[in-house]
Coordinates of C-alpha atoms in Angstrom, one line a residue:
X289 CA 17.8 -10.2 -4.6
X290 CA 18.0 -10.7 -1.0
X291 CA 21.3 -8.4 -1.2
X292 CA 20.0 -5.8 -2.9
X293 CA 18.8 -2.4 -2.1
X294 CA 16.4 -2.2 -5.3
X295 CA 12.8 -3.0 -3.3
X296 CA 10.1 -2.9 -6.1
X297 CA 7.6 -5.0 -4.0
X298 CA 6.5 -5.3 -0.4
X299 CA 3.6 -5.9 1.8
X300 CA 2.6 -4.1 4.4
X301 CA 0.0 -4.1 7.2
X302 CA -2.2 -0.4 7.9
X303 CA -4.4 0.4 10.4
X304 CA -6.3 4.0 10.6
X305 CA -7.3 5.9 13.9
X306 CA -10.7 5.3 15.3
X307 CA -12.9 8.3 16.2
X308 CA -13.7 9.5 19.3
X309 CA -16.9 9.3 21.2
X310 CA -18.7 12.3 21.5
X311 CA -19.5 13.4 24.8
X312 CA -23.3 13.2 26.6
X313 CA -21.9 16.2 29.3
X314 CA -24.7 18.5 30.5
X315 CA -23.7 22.2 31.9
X316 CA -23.6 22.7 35.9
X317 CA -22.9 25.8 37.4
X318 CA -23.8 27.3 40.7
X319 CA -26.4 29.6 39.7
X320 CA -27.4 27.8 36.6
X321 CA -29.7 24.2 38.0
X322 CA -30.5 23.2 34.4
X323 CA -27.6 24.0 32.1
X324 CA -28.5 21.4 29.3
X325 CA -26.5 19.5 27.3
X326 CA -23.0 20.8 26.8
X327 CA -21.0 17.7 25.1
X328 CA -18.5 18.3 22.7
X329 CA -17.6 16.0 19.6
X330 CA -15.1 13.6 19.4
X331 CA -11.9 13.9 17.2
X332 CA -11.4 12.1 14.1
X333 CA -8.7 9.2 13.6
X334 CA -5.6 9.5 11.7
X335 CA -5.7 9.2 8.1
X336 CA -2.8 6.7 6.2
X337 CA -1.5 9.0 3.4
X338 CA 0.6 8.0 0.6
X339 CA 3.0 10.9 -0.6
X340 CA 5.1 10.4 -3.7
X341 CA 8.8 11.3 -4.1
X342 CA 10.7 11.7 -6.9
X343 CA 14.0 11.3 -4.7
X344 CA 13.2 8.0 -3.9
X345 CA 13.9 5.1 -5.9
X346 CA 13.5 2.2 -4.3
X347 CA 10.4 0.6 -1.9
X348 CA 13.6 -0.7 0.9
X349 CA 12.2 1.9 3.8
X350 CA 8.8 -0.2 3.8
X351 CA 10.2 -3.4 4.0
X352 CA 11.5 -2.6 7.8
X353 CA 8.7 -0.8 8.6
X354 CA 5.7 -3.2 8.1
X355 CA 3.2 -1.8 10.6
X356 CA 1.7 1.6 9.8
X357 CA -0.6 2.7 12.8
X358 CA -2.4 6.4 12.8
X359 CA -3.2 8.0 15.7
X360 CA -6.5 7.5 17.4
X361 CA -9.0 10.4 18.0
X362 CA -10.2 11.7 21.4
X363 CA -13.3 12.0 22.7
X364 CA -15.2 15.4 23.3
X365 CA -15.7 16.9 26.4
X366 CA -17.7 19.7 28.2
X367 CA -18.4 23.0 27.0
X368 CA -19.0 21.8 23.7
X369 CA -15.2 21.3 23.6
X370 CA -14.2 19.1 20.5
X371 CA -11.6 16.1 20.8
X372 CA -8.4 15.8 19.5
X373 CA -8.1 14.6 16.2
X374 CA -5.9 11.9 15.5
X375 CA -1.8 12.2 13.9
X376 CA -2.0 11.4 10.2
X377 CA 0.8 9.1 9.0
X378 CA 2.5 10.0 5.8
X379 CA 4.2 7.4 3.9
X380 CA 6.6 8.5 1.7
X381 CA 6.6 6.0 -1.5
X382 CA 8.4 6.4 -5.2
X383 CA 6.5 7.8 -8.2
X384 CA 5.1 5.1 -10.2
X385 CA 4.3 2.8 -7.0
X386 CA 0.9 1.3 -7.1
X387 CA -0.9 -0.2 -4.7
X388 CA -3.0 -3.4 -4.6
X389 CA -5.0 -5.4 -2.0
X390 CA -3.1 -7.9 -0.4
X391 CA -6.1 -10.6 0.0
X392 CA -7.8 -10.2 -3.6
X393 CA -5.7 -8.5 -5.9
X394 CA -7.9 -5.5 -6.5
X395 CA -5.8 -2.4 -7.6
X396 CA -6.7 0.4 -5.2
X397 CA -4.8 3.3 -6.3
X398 CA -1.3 4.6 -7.8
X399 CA 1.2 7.2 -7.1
X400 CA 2.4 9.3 -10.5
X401 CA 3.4 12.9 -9.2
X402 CA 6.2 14.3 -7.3
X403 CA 4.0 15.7 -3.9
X404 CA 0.7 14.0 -5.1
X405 CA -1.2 12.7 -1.8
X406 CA -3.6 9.8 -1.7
X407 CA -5.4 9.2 1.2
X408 CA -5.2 5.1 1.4
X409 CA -7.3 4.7 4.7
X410 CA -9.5 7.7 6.3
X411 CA -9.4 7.7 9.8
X412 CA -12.9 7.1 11.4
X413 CA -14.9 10.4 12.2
X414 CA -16.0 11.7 15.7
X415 CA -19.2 11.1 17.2
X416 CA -21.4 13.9 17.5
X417 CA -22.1 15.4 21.0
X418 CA -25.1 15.3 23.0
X419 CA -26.0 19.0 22.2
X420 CA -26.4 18.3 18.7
X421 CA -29.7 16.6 19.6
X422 CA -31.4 18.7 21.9
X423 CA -34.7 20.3 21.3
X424 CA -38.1 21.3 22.5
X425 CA -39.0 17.9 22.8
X426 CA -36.0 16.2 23.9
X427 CA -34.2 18.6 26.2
X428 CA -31.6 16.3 27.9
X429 CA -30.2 13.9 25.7
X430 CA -28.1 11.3 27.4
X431 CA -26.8 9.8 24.8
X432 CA -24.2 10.8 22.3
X433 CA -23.1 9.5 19.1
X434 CA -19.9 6.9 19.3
X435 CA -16.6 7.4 17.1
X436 CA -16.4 5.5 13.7
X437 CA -14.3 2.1 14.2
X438 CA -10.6 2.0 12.3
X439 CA -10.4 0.5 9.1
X440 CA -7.4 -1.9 9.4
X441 CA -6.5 -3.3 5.9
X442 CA -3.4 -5.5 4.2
X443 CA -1.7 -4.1 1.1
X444 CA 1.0 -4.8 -1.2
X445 CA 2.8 -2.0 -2.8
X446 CA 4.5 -2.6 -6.4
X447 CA 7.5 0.0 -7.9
X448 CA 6.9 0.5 -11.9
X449 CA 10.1 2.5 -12.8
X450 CA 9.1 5.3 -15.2
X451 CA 11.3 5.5 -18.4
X452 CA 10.8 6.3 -22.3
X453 CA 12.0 3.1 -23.7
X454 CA 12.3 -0.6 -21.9
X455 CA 14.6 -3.1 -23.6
X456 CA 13.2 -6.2 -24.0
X457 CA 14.9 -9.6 -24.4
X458 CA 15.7 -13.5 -23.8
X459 CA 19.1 -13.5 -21.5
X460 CA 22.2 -12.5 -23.1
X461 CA 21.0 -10.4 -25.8
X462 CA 23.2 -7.7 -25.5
X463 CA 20.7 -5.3 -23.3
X464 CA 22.8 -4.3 -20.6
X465 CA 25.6 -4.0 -23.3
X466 CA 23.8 -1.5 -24.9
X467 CA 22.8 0.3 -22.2
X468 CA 26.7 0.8 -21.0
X469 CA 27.4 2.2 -24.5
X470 CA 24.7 4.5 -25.2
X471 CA 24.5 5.9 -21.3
X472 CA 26.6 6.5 -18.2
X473 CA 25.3 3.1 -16.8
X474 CA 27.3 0.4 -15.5
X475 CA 25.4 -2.5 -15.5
X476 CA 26.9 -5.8 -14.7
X477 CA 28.3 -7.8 -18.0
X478 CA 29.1 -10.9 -18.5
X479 CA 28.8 -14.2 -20.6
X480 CA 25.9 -15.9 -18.6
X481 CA 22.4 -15.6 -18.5
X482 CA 20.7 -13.6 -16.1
X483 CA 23.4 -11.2 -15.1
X484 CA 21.0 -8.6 -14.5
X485 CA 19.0 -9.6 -11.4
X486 CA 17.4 -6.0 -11.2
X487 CA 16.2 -3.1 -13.5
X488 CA 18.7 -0.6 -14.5
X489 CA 18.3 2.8 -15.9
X490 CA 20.4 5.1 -17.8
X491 CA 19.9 8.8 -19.5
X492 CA 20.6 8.6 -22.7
X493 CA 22.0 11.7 -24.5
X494 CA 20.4 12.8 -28.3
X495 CA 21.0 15.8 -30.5
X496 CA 20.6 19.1 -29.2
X497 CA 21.1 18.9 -25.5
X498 CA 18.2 16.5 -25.7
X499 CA 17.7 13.2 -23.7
X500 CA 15.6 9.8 -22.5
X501 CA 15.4 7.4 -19.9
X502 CA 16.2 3.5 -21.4
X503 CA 15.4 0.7 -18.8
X504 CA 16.8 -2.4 -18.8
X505 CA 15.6 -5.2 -16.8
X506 CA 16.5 -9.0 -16.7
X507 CA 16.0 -11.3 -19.7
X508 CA 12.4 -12.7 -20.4
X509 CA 12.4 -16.8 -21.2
X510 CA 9.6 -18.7 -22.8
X511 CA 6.9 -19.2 -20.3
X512 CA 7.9 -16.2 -18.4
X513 CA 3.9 -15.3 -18.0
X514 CA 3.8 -18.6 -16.2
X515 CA 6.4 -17.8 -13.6
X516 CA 9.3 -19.3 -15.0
X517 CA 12.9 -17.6 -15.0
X518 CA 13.4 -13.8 -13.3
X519 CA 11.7 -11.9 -16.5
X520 CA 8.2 -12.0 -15.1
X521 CA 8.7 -10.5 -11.8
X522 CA 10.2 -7.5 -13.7
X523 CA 7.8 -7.3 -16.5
X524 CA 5.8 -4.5 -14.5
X525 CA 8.7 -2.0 -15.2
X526 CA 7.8 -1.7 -19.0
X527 CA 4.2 -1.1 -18.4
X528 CA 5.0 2.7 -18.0
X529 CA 7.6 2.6 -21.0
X530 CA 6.6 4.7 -24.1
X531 CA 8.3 2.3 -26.6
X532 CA 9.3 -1.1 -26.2
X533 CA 12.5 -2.1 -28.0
X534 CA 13.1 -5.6 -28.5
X535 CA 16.6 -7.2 -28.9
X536 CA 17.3 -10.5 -30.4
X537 CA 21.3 -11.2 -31.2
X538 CA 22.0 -11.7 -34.9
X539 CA 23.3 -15.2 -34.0
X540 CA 19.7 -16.4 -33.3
X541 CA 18.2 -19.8 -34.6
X542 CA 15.6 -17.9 -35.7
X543 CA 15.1 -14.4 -35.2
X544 CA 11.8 -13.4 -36.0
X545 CA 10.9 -16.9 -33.7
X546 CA 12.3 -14.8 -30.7
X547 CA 10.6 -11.8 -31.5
X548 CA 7.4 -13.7 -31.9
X549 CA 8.2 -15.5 -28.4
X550 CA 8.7 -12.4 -26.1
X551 CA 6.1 -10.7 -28.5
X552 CA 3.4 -13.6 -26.8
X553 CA 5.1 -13.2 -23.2
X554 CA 3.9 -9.5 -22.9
X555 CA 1.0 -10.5 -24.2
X556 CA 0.4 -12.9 -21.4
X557 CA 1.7 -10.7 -19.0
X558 CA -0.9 -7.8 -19.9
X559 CA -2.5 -7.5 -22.8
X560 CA -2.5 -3.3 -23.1
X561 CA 1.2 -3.7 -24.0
X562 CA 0.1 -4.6 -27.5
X563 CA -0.6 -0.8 -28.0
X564 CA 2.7 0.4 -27.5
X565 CA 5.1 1.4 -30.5
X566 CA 7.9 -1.2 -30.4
X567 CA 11.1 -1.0 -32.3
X568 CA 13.7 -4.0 -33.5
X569 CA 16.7 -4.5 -32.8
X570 CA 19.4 -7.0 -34.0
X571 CA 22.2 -7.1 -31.6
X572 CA 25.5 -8.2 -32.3
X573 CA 25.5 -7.6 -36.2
X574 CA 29.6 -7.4 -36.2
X575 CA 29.5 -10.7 -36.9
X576 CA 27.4 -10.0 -39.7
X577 CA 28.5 -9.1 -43.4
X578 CA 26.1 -6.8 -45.8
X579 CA 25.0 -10.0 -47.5
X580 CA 23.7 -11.9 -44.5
X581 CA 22.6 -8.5 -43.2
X582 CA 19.5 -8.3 -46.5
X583 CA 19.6 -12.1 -46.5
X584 CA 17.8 -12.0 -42.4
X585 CA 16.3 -8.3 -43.4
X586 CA 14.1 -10.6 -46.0
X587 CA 12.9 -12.9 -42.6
X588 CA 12.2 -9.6 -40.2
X589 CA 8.4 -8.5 -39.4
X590 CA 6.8 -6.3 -41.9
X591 CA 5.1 -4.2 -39.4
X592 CA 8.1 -3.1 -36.7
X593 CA 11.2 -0.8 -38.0
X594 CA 14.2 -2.8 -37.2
X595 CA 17.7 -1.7 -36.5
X596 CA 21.1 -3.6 -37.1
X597 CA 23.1 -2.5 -34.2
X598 CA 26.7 -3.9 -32.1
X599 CA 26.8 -2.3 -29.0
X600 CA 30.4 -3.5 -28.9
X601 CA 31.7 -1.3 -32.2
X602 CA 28.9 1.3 -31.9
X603 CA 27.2 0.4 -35.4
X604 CA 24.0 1.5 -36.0
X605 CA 23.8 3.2 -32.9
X606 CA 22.9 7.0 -34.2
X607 CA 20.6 5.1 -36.6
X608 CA 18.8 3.7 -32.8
X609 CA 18.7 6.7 -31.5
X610 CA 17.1 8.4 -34.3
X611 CA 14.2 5.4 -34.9
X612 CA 13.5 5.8 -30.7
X613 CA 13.5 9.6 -30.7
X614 CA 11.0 10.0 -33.7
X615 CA 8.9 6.5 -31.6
X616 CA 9.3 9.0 -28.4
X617 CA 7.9 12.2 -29.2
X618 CA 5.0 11.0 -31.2
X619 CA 2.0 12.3 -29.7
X620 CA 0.6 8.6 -30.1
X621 CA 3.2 6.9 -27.9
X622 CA 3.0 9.7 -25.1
X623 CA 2.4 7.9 -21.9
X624 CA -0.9 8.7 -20.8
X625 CA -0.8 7.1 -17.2
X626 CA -5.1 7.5 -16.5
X627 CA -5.2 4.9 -19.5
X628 CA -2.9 2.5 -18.0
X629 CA -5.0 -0.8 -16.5
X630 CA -3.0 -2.1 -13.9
X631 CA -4.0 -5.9 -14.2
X632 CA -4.9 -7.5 -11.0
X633 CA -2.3 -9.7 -8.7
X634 CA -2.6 -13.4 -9.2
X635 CA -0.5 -16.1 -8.1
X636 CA 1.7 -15.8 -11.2
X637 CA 2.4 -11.7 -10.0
X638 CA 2.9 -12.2 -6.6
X639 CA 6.2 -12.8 -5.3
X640 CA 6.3 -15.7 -3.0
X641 CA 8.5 -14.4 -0.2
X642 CA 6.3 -11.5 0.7
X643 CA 2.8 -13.3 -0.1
X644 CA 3.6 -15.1 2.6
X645 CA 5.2 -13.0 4.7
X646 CA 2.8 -13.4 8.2
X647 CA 2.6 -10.1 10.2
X648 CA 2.6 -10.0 13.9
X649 CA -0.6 -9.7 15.6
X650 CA -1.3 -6.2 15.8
X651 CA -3.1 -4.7 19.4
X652 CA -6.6 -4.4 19.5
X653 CA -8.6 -1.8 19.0
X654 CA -10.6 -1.5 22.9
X655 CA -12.5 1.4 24.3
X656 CA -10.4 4.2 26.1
X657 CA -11.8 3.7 29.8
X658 CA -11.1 7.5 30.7
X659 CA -13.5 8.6 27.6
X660 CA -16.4 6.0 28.8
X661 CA -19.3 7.4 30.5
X662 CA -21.8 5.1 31.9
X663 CA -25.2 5.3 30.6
X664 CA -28.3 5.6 32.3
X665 CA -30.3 2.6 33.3
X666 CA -33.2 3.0 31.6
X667 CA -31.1 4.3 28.1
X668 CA -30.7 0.7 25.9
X669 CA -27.2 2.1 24.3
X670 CA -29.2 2.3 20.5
X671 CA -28.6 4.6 18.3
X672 CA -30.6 3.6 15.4
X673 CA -32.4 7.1 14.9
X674 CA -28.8 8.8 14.6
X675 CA -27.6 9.4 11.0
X676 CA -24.3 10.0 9.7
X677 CA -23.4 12.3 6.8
X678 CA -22.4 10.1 3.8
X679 CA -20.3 13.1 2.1
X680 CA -17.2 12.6 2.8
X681 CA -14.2 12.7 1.1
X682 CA -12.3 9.1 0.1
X683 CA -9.8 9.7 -2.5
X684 CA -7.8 13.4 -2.7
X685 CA -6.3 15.6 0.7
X686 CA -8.2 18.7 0.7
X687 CA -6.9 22.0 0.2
X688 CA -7.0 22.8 3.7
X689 CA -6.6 19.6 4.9
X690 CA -9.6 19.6 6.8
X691 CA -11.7 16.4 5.8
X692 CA -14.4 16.0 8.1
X693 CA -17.8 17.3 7.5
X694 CA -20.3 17.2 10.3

């Protein structure tokens, strides 16, 4: 994998802007001895936005690009003059990337759309200025309110490729096989296990100018759930899959065994993948006759359709097509993404190399000296009896892209 250019999982380190201080300014002019208060408010940080892109396929831009910094905001200045608010970064990601904290796990949000925009970490908002707390009893206020501090946080991103059917089998079933004959794909073949070290997809063509995406990703081993072989790290690919088909070879010990196997492996992995349609397979049934063909039809589950199929002399190939089509467009296997539960990260989800991949220490956060005022002697820097507004805007962009609310 360390070849590759098909990233589906990375951790990176994001830090939003701080806000700026508002200013505690009071008007002077020549003619005008007691101007008042006259400080503007301080900008607002940089927000950390996550933009999804339909052209991108892979997480690989992230992985040399670990440190995501927005701009800071700037404080306010006289004649009610505002600060600069701080550059917003934009981080282009894949649709179908999901995001999760790096320390505990906890799913924070998920990218679906082509142009959908989360906001991942809001930028801190600007302090108020001193004018915004004059009146008739307090008519020079010498003290304004300070910027909100950056929020500085750890997360991992995760790619789930989004496709109509995932195939699903030990190694050496005859996945990527099919997958060469019923698309344009080229997968890499051959007679050991675990030739495919990455998740492939193809378009595959139907009736009537009609079409769907099949995924293939590497072969799932008992005690895959438990981190064994390459299955599990791939696993999160078929969580966005409408149907699961399942392959076992026709030369199988027992083949409703190593349905029943990968059946508990998804299980394991997430238990919502229980509710999705699945369809049978039995690869490789050229070396079968019609007698041995009603002899294993006799062993198959009672409750999945089942196909005999050979990739290699296109057999029961149309017959495929047809079971997945009608499994497709049946309004109870539509993928409804707001019902997906993305199960937390846990040691047997994580991949090792980036878990423990140690960022450097990034620069802290200290006070811009050129936007400090010193305070008064007799002023004890407190601003207990200043509120801030608690409406604000955590999730979506807004229309106008304006965010703050004073």
């Amino acid at each position: 994998m360390a070849d590759s250019n098909f990233i589906d999982y990375v951790k990176i380190h994001c830090r939003s802007g701080k806000g700026g201080a508002g200013s505690r300014h009071f008007h002077r002019a020549k003619y005008v001895p007691k101007g008042g208060p006259d400080g503007g408010d301080g900008g607002r940080g940089g927000h950390i936005i996550l933009k999804g892109n339909k052209q991108m396929w892979t997480l690989l831009p992230l992985k040399f690009n670990r440190h995501i910094f927005a701009g800071n905001g700037e404080s306010g200045s006289a004649g009610r003059s505002s600060g600069k608010d701080g550059q917003d970064v934009i981080v282009e990601v894949p649709t179908g990337t999901v995001v999760f904290d790096a320390e505990t796990g906890e799913f924070l949000c998920e990218v679906n759309e082509h142009g959908q925009e989360i906001k991942l970490l809001r930028g801190g908002r600007g302090g108020l200025g001193n004018w915004h707390f004059k009146s008739s009893t307090n008519r020079t206020p010498r003290y304004a309110q300070p910027g909100e501090p950056a929020i500085e946080r750890t997360v991992i991103l995760e790619l789930k490729l989004l496709a109509d059917v995932g195939l699903v089998g030990l190694p050496n079933a005859g996945k990527s096989t099919l997958l060469s004959a019923v698309s344009a794909a080229r997968p890499k073949i051959a007679d050991y296990p675990f030739t495919t070290m990455e998740p492939q997809l193809g378009i595959v063509s139907y009736r009537g100018n009609r079409s769907f995406v099949m995924a293939d990703i590497p072969g799932i081993i008992e005690g895959a759930s438990e981190g064994k072989g390459l299955g599990l790290r791939f696993l999160r690919h078929i969580e966005r899959n409408a149907v699961l088909l399942f392959m076992v070879p026709a030369d199988a010990d027992d083949i409703k065994a190593q349905y029943e196997t990968l059946l508990n492996e998804l299980r394991q992995f997430n238990p919502q993948l229980m509710d999705k349609e699945r369809v049978l397979a039995i690869s490789k049934s050229d070396l079968l006759d019609e007698e041995l063909r009603h002899e294993i039809e006799k062993t198959l589950p009672a409750d999945i359709p089942h196909v005999f199929i050979s990739a290699v002399t296109g057999f029961g190939l149309d017959e495929l097509k047809d079971v997945l089509w009608g499994a497709i467009t049946d309004e109870r296997n539509q993928i409804a993404t707001p019902d997906i539960t993305h199960r937390p990260l846990d040691g047997h989800h994580r991949v090792r190399e980036e878990d423990e991949f140690v960022f450097d220490t990034p620069p802290t956060i200290e006070a811009d000296e050129d936007n400090e005022e010193d305070f008064d002697d007799d002023f004890d820097n407190s601003y207990d009896d200043i509120e801030w507004d608690d409406d604000y805007n955590l999730d979506m962009i807004d229309e106008d892209g304006d965010t703050r609310k004073d």
